[in-house]
Tab-separated table of C-alpha atoms and ligand atoms in Angstrom:
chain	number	residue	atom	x	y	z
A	27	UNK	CA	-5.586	17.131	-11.416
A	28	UNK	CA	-7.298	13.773	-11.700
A	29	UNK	CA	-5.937	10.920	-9.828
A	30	UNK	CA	-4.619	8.986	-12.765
A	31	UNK	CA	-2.358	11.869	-14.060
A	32	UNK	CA	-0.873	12.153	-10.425
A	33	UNK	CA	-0.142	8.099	-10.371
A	34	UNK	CA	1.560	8.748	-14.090
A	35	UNK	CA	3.464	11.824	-12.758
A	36	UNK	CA	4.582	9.605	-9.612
A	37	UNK	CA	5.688	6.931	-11.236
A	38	UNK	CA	7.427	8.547	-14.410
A	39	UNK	CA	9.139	10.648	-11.360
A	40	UNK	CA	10.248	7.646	-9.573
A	41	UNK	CA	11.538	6.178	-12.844
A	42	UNK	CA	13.638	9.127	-13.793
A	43	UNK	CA	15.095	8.873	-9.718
A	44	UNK	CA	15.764	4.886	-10.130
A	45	UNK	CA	17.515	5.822	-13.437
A	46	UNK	CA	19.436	8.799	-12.225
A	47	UNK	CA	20.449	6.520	-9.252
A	48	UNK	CA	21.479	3.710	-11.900
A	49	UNK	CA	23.429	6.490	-13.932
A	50	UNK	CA	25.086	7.930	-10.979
A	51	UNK	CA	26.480	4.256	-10.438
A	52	UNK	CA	27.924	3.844	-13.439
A	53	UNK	CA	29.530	6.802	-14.394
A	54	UNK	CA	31.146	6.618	-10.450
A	55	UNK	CA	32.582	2.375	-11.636
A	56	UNK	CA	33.759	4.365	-15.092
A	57	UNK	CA	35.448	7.166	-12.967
A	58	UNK	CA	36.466	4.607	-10.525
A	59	UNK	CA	38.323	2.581	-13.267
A	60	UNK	CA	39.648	5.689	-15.233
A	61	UNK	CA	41.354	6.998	-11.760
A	62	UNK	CA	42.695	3.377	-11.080
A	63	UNK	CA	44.263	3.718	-14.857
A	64	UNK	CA	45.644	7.383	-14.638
A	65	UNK	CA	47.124	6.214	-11.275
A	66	UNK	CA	49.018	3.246	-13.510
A	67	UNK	CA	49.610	5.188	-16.314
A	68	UNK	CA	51.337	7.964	-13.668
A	69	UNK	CA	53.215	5.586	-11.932
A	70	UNK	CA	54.546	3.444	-15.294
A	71	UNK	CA	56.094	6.925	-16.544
A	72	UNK	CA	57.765	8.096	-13.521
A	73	UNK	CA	59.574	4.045	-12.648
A	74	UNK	CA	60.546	4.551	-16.203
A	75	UNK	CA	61.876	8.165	-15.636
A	76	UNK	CA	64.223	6.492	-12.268
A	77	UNK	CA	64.881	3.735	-14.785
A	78	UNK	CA	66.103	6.319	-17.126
A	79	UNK	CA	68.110	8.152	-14.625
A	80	UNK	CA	69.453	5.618	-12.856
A	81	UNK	CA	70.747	3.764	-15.969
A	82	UNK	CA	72.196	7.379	-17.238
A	83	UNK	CA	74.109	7.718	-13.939
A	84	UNK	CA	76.176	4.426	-15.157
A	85	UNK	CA	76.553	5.094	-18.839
A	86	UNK	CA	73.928	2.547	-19.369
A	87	UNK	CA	71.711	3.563	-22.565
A	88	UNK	CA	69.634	0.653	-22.482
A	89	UNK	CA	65.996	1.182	-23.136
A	90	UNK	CA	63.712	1.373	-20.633
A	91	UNK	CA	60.162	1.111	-22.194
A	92	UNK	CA	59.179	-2.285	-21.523
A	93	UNK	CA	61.170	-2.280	-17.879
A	94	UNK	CA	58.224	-1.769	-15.619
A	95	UNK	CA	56.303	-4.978	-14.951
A	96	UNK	CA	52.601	-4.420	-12.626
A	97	UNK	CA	52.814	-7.621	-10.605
A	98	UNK	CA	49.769	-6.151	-9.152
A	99	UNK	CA	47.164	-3.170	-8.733
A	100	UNK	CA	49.556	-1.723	-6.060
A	101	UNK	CA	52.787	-3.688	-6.944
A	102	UNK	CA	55.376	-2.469	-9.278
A	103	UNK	CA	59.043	-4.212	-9.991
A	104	UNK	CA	61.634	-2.082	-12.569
A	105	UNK	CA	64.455	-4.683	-13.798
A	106	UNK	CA	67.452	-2.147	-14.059
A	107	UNK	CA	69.884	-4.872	-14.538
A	108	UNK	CA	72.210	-2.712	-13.126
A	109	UNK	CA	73.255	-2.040	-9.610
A	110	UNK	CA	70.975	-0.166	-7.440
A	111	UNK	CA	71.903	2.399	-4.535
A	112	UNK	CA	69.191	2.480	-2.454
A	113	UNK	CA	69.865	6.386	-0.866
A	114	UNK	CA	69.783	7.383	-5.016
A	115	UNK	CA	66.977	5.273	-5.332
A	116	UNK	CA	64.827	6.867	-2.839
A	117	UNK	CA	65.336	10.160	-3.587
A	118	UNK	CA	64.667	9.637	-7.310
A	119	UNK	CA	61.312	7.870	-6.165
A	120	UNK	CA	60.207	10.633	-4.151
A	121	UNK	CA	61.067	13.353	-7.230
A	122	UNK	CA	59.230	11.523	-10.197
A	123	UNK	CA	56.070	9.884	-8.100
A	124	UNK	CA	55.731	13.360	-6.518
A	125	UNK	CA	56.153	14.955	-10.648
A	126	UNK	CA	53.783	12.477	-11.489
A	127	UNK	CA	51.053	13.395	-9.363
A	128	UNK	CA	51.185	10.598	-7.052
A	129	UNK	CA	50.097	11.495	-3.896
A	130	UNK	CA	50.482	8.410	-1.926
A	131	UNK	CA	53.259	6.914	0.529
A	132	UNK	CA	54.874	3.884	-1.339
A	133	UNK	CA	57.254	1.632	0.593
A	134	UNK	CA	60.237	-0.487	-1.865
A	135	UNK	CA	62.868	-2.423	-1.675
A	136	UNK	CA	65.323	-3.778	-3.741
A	137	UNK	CA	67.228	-6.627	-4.520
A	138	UNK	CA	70.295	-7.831	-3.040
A	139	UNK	CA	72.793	-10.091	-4.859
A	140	UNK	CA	74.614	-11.453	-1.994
A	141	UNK	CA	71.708	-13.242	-0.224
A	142	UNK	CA	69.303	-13.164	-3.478
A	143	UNK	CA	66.678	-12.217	-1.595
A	144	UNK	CA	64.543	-8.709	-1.894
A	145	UNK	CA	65.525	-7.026	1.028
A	146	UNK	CA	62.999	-4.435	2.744
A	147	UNK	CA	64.526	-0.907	1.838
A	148	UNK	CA	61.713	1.510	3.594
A	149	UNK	CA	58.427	3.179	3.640
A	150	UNK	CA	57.864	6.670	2.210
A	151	UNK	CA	55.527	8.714	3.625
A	152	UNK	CA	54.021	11.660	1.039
A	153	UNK	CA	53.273	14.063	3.845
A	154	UNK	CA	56.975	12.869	5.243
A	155	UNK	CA	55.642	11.800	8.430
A	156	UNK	CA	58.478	9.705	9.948
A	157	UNK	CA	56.154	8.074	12.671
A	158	UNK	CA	54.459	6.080	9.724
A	159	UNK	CA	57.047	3.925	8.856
A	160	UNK	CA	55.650	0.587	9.413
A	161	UNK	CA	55.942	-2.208	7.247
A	162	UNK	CA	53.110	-2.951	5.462
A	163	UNK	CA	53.929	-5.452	3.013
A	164	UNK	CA	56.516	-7.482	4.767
A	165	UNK	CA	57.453	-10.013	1.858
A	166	UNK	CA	58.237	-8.229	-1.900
A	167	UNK	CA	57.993	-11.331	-3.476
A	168	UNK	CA	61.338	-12.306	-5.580
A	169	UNK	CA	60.947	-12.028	-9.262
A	170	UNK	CA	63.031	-15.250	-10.639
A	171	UNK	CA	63.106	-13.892	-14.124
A	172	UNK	CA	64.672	-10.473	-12.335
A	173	UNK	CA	68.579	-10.246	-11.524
A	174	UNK	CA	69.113	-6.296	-10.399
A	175	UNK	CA	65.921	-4.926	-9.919
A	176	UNK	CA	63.691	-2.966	-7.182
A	177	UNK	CA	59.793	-3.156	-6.028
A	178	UNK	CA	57.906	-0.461	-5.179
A	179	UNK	CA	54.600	-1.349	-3.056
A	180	UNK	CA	51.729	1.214	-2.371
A	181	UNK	CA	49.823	0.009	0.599
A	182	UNK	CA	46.598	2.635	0.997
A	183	UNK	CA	45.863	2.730	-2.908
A	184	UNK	CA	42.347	2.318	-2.242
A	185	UNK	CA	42.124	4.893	0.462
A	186	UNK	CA	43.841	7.228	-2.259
A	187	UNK	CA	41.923	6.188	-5.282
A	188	UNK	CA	39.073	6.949	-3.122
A	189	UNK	CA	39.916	10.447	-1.741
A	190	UNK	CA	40.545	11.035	-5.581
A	191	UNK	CA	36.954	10.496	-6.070
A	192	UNK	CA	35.750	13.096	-3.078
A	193	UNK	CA	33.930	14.890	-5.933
A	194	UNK	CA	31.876	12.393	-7.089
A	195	UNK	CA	30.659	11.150	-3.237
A	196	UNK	CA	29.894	14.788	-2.880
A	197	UNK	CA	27.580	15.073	-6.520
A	198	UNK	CA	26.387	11.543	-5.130
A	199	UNK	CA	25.471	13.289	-1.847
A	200	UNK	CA	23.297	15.693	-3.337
A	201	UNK	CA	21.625	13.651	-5.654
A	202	UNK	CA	20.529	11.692	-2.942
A	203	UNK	CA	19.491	14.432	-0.915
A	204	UNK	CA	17.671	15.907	-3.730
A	205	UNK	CA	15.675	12.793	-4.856
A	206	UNK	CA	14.751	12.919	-0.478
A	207	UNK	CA	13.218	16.172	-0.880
A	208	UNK	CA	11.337	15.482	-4.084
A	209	UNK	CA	10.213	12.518	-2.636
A	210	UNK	CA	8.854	14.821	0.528
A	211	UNK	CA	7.474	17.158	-2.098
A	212	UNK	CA	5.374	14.258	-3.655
A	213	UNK	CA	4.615	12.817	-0.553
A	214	UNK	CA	3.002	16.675	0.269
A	215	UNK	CA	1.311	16.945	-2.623
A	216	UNK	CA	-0.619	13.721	-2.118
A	217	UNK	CA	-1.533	14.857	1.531
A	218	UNK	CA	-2.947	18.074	0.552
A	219	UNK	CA	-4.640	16.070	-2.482
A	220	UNK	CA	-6.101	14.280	0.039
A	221	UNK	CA	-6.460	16.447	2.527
A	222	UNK	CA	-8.483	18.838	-0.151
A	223	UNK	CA	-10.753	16.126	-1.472
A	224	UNK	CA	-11.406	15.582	2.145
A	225	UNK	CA	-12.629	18.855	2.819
A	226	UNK	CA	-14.776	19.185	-0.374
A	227	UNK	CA	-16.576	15.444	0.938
A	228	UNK	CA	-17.284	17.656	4.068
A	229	UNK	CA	-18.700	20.482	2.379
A	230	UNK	CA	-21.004	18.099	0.275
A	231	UNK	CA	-22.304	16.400	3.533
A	232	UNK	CA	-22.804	20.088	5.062
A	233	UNK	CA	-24.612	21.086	2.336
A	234	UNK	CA	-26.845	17.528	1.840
A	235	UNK	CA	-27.506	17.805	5.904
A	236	UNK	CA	-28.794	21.416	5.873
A	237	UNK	CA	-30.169	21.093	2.292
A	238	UNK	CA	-33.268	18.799	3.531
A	239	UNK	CA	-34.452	20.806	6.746
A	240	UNK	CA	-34.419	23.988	4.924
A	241	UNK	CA	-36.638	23.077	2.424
A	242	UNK	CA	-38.883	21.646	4.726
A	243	UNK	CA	-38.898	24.673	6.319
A	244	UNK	CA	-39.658	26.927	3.316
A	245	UNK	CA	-42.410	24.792	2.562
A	246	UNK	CA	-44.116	25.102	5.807
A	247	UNK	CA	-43.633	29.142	5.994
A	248	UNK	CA	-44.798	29.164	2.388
A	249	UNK	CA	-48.067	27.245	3.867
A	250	UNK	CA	-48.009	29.107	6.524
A	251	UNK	CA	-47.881	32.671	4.647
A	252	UNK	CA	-51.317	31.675	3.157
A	253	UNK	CA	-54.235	34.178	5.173
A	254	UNK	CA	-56.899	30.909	4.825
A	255	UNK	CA	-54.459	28.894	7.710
A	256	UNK	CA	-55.805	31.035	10.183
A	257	UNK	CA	-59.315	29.195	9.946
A	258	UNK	CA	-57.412	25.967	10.067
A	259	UNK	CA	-55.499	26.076	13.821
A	260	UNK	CA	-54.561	22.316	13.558
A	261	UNK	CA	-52.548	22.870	10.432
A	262	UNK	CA	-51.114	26.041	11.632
A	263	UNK	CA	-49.549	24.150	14.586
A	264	UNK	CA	-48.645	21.162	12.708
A	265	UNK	CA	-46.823	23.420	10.165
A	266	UNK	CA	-45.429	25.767	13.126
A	267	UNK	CA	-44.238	22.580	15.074
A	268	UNK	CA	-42.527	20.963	11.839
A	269	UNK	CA	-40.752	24.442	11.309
A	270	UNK	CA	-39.643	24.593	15.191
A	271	UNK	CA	-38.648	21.323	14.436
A	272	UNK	CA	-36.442	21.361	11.931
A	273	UNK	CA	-34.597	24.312	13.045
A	274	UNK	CA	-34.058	22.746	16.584
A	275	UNK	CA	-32.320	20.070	14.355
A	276	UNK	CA	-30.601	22.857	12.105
A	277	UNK	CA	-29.209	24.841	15.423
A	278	UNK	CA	-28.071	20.955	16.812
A	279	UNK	CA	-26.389	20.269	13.896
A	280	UNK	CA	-24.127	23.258	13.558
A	281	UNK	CA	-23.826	22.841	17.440
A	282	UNK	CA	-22.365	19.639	16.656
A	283	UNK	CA	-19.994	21.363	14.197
A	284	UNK	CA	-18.829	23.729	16.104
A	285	UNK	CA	-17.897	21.183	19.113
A	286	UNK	CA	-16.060	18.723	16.784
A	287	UNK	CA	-14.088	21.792	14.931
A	288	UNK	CA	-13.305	23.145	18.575
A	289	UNK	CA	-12.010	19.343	19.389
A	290	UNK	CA	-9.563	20.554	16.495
A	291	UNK	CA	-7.705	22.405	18.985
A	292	UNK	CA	-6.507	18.970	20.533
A	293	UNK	CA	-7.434	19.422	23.880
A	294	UNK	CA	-10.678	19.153	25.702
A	295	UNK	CA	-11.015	20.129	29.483
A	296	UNK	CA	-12.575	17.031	31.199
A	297	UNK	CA	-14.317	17.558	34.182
A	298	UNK	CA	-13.806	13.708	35.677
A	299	UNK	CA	-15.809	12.042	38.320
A	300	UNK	CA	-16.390	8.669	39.560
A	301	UNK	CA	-19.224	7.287	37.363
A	302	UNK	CA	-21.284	3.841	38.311
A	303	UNK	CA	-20.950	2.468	34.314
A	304	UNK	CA	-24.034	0.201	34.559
A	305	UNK	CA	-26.926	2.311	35.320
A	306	UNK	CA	-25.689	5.024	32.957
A	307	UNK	CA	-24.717	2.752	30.135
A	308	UNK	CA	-28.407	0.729	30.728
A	309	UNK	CA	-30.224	4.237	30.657
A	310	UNK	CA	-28.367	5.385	27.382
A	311	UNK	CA	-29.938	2.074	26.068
A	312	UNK	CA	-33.762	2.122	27.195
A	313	UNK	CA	-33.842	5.563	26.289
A	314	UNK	CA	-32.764	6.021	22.818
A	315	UNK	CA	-30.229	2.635	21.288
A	316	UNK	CA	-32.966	-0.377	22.378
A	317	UNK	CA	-36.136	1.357	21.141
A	318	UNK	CA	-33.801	2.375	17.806
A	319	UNK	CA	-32.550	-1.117	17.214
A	320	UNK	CA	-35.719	-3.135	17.642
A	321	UNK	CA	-37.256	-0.930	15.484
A	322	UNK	CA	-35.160	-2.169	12.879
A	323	UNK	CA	-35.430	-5.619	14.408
A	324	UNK	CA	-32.292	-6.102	15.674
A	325	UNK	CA	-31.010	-6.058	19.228
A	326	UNK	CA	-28.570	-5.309	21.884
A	327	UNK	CA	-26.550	-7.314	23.872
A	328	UNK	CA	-24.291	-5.777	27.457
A	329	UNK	CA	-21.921	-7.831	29.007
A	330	UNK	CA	-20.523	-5.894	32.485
A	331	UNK	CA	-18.120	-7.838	34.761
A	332	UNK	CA	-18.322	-6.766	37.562
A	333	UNK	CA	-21.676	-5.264	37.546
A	334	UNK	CA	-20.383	-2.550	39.914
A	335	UNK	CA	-17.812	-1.017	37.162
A	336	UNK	CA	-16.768	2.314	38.515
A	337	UNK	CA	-15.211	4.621	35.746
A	338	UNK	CA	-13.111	7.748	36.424
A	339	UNK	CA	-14.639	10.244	33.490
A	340	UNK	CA	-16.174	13.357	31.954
A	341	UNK	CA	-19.691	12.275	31.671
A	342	UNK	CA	-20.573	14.543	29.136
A	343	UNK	CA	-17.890	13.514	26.694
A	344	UNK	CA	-17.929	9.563	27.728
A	345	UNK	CA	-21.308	9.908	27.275
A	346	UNK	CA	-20.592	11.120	23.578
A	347	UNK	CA	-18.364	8.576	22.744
A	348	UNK	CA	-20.801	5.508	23.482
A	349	UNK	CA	-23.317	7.421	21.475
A	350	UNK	CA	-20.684	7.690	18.302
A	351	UNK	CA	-20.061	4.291	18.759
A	352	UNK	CA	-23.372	2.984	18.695
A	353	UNK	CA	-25.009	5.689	15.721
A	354	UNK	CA	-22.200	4.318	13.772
A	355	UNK	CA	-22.784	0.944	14.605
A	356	UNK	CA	-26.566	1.186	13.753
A	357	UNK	CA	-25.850	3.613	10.955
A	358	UNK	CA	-23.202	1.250	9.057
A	359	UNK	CA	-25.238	-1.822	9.311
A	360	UNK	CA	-27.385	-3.273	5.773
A	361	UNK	CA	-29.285	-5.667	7.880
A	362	UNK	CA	-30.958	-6.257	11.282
A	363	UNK	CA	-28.408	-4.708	13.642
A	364	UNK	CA	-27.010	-6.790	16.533
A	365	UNK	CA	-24.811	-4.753	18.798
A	366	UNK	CA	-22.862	-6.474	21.893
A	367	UNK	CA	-21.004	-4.217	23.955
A	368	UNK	CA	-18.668	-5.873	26.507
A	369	UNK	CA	-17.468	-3.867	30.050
A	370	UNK	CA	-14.610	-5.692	31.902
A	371	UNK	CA	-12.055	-4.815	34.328
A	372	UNK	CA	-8.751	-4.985	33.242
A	373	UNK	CA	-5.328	-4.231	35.085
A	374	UNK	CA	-5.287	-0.322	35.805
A	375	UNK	CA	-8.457	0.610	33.522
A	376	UNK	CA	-12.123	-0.429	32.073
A	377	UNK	CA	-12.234	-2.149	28.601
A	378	UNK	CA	-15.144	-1.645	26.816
A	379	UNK	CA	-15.583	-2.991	23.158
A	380	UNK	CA	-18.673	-2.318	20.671
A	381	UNK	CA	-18.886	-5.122	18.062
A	382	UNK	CA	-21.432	-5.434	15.198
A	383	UNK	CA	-22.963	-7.233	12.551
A	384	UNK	CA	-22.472	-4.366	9.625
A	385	UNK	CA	-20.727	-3.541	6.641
A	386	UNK	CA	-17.187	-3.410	8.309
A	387	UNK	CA	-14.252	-1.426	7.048
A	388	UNK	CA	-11.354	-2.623	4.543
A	389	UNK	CA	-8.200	-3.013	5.711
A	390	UNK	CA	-6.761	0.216	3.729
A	391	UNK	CA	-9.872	2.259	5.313
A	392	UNK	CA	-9.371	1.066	8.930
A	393	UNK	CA	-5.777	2.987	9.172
A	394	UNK	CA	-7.700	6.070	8.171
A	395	UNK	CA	-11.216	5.980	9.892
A	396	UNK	CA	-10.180	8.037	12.949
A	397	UNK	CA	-9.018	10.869	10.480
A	398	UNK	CA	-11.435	14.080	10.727
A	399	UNK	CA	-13.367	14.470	7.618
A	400	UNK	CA	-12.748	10.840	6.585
A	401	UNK	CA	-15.594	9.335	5.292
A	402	UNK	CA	-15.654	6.273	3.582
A	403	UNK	CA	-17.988	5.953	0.353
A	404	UNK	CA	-21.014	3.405	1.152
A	405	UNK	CA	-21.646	2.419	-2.225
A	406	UNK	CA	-24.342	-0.189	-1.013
A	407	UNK	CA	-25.923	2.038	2.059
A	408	UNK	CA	-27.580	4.903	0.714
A	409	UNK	CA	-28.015	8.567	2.390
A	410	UNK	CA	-26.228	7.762	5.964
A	411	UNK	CA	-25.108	11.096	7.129
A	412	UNK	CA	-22.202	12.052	8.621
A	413	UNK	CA	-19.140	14.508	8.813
A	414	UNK	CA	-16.309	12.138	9.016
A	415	UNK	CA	-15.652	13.517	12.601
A	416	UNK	CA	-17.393	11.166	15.247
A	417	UNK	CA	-14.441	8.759	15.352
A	418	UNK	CA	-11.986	11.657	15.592
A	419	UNK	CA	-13.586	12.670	18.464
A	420	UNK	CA	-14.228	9.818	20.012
A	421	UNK	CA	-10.377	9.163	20.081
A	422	UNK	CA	-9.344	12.750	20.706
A	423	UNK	CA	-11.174	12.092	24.393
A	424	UNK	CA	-10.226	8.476	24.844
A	425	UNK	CA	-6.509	10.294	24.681
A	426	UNK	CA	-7.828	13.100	26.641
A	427	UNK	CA	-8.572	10.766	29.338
A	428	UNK	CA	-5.386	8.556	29.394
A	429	UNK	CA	-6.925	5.933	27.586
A	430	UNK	CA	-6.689	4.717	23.651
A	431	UNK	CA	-9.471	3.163	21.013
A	432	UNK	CA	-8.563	-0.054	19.133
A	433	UNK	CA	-10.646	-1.197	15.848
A	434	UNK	CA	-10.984	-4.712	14.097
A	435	UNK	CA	-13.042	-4.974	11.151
A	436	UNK	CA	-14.033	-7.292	8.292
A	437	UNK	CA	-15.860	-6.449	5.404
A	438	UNK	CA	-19.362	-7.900	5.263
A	439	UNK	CA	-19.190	-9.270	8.696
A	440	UNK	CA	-19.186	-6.369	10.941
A	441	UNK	CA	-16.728	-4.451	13.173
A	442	UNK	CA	-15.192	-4.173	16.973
A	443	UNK	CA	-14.351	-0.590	18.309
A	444	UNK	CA	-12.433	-1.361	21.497
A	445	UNK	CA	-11.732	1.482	24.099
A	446	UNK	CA	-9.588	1.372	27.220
A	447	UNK	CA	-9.691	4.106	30.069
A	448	UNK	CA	-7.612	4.196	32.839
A	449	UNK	CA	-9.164	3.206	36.704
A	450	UNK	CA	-8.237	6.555	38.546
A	451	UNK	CA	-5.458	8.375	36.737
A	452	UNK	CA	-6.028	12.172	36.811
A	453	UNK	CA	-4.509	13.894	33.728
B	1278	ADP	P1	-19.375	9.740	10.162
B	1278	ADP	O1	-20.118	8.565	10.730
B	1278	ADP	O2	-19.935	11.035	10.578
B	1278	ADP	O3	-19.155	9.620	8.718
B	1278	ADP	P2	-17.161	8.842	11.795
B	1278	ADP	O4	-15.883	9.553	12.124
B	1278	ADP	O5	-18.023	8.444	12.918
B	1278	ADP	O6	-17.916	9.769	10.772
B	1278	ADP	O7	-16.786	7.550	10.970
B	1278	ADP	C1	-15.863	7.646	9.907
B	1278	ADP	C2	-16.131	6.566	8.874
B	1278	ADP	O8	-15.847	5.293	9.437
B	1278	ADP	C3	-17.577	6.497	8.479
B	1278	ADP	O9	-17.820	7.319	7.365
B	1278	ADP	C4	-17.793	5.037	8.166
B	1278	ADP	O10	-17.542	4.813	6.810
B	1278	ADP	C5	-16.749	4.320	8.983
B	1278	ADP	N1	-17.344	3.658	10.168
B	1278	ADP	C6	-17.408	4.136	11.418
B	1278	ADP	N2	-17.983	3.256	12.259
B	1278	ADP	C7	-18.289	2.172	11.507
B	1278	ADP	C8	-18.908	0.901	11.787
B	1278	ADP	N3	-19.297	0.563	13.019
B	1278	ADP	N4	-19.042	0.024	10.766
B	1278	ADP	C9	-18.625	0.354	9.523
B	1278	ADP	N5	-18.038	1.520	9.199
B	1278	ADP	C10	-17.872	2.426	10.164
């Protein structure tokens, strides 16, 4: 699947989540508002149906449809215009909110002539729990267009309107969750996308590295099968030496291979000594990096304070790590190479940092360049060769040894691998 199609299934995904989100949201306001109405519509019918009854108990046939005023979302008055007793009155309440569905403690109170004042009449628990009688809404506002009439107040509407809605929190809930696990599906799919395209890059750079010894080699054997060769002993070596050669280079390689897949494993077992840096680091240099660099007429520059560095290390594998730092630095470089390399002391370890003058690394590259088998495309710098595994390594045994590896890089101007080892800490 090509990477556009992926980007369109992605976002067309993440569309259909934002809008499922955005549906969710509405329909739970609609439900929200329809509960809030039921609830009114509920409690309108069953005032009425005290109204009704209380009015009945006195002979009274006046009609009670428009009797019920909402003062507001959880305040109701019913003008009865005729006296009230409050022990009827509460009894009625708790029959017609309970036939109406209401499941919600209400407190009321109702209006007394003699001091024309509401007075405070009680507070109903549903589940009849005596211990929650407190007074919630201490004043029930008098209605002055009201003579007989009673108020009945629910204090936790919201808290009931709520647990009404328990069903739609719970399809919420799992909407949520499954939009999470899609999202962990996609994010899979792009890491084994990756991870794949990855693996066929290696493959490719297998088959490039190997491709070019073996032919050499077949042509020399072909040479070399010819019977007139044996008058020509010059050739025959040449040939002979060019096919040792190449498959000294061949075995090395897959050597190298082999190592870097075992570093796969995640552990290493270091064999650390005290090693003087200087000498070892200057040898690496005259031997194989100076010779390398001027050739291409660059150069390199070592810093080492104090000159007497002592590093606690596997030699073998610190040894490999300079030497991935500095192919790469010579290897990713357009133009005359210029390598300084700077050895301090720093509190409880050694700092040592390779900076250069080549083609750098993006910023969306540099997260990545310590990933094994990542290899980033040098459009510019044909045929450098590589497995995208040096830098894995290389910070697979600065962690080995206690230590960590820190780059900066601009594009065009060059890079800065920084490494930091501890003095003496045995892991
Ligand atoms: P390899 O060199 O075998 O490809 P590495 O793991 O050593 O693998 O490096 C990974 C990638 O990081 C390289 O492919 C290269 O693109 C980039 N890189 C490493 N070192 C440098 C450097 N000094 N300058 C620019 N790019 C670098």
């Amino acid at each position: 699947m090509s990477n556009k199609t992926i980007r369109t299934i992605f976002i067309l995904a993440l569309l259909c989540a934002i809008l499922m989100m955005i549906t969710q949201y509405v329909w739970i306001k609609k439900a929200y508002e329809l509960e809030k109405n039921t609830f009114h519509i509920n409690v309108t019918t069953a005032l009425k149906n005290v109204a009704f009854y209380i009015l009945q108990a006195d002979n009274n046939t006046s009609p009670v449809d428009s009797i019920v005023t909402r003062v507001d979302t959880k305040y109701y008055t019913v003008n009865i215009n005729d006296k009230i007793d409050s022990t009827v009155l509460v009894s009625l309440l708790k029959r017609e909110l309970r036939a109406q569905q209401i499941k919600t403690d209400f407190e009321f109170s109702v209006y007394d002539c003699e001091s024309e004042k509401m007075k405070y009449s009680g507070y109903i628990s549903y589940n009849q729990d005596e211990s929650s009688k407190d007074i919630t809404r201490s004043v029930f506002p008098k209605n002055k267009k009201q003579n007989n009439y009673f108020g009945v107040h629910f204090p936790h509407l919201n808290t009931y309107l709520t647990k009404e809605m328990s069903n739609w929190f719970f399809s919420t809930i799992i909407l949520v969750l499954f939009l999470l696990i899609l999202a962990y599906a996609v994010f899979i799919i792009f890491r084994q996308k990756r991870l794949s395209e990855i693996q066929k890059d290696f493959v490719n750079n297998m088959t490039h590295e190997f491709k070019t010894p073996l032919a050499t080699i077949k042509i020399s054997s072909e040479v070399l099968k010819n019977p007139q060769i044996i008058n020509n002993p010059e050739r025959l070596l040449n040939y002979a030496t060019i096919i040792n050669n190449e498959t000294t280079h061949l075995t090395n390689q897959v050597e190298r291979v082999l190592q870097m897949a075992k570093s796969g494993r995640n552990t290493i077992e270091l064999n650390r000594e005290v090693l003087e840096l200087n000498p070892m680091l200057q040898s690496m240099l005259d031997k194989t990096y100076r010779p390398l660099v001027r050739s291409r007429g660059g150069d390199i520059l070592v810093h080492i304070n104090p000159i007497d560095i002592k590093i606690f290390a596997d030699e073998l594998h610190f040894k490999n790590v300079i030497s991935n730092l500095l192919d790469n630095a010579i290897k990713y470089c357009a133009r005359k190479p210029y390598i300084i390399i700077d050895c301090s002391e720093v509190k409880d370890g050694i700092r040592m940092s390779f900076k250069d003058n080549g083609i750098g690394i993006s910023k969306e590259n540099l997260t990545h360049v310590f990933d094994k088998f990542y290899r980033i495309p040098t459009g510019n710098l044909h045929d450098v060769k590589g497995f995208g595994l040096g830098l894995n390594y290389v910070k697979l045994i600065c962690k080995q040894h206690g230590g960590n590896i820190k780059v900066t890089s601009e594009l065009e101007k060059g890079s800065e691998f920084c490494i930091f080892i501890p003095k003496f800490r045995k892991s």
